[in-house]
XYZ file of C-alpha atoms in Angstrom:
67
model
C 106.222 -36.639 -27.665
C 102.480 -36.894 -27.039
C 102.940 -37.559 -23.315
C 105.491 -34.757 -22.991
C 103.032 -32.335 -24.562
C 100.224 -33.479 -22.267
C 102.442 -32.640 -19.300
C 103.773 -29.396 -20.755
C 100.316 -28.197 -21.784
C 99.538 -27.694 -18.097
C 102.262 -25.012 -18.112
C 101.253 -23.614 -21.540
C 104.443 -24.986 -23.095
C 104.754 -27.132 -26.218
C 107.521 -29.270 -27.681
C 107.873 -30.367 -31.300
C 110.365 -32.562 -33.081
C 112.719 -30.761 -35.445
C 114.209 -32.900 -38.218
C 114.391 -35.922 -35.919
C 117.537 -34.547 -34.307
C 116.417 -31.687 -32.041
C 113.384 -30.297 -30.268
C 111.708 -26.909 -30.436
C 110.233 -25.742 -27.134
C 107.649 -22.950 -27.245
C 106.476 -21.013 -24.222
C 103.193 -19.265 -23.476
C 104.510 -15.900 -24.710
C 105.671 -17.320 -28.044
C 109.305 -17.494 -27.035
C 110.998 -20.554 -28.577
C 114.300 -22.331 -28.264
C 115.933 -25.373 -29.806
C 117.462 -28.091 -27.629
C 119.438 -31.162 -28.642
C 117.849 -33.773 -26.370
C 114.567 -34.592 -24.665
C 116.369 -34.279 -21.327
C 117.110 -30.630 -22.130
C 113.410 -29.944 -22.780
C 112.396 -30.055 -19.107
C 114.625 -27.314 -17.641
C 113.806 -25.070 -20.595
C 110.081 -25.778 -20.236
C 110.279 -24.771 -16.570
C 112.062 -21.566 -17.549
C 109.611 -20.674 -20.328
C 106.546 -21.686 -18.310
C 107.890 -19.867 -15.245
C 106.893 -22.788 -13.008
C 108.610 -25.975 -11.895
C 107.447 -29.258 -13.409
C 107.306 -31.967 -10.769
C 106.526 -35.390 -12.284
C 105.324 -36.615 -8.885
C 102.934 -33.696 -8.303
C 99.559 -35.184 -7.350
C 97.683 -32.527 -9.356
C 99.741 -33.341 -12.452
C 99.148 -37.066 -12.054
C 95.430 -36.463 -11.535
C 95.197 -34.280 -14.627
C 96.975 -36.927 -16.703
C 94.698 -39.672 -15.410
C 91.608 -37.614 -16.248
C 92.923 -37.037 -19.762
């Protein structure tokens, strides 16, 4: 969850655990949605953040390495 939020923070999106069974994804405008799996977080995060999330993006990797 911590790593996911580090990645999503770059798109102003946040994910939180909900009762250990689902995830709440919040976008930069305050819009939220509940998804059933961590795999479903990523497409929703792209939609809410209005930008694609590429795990191989050199800028993303650099930002994660810098902390």
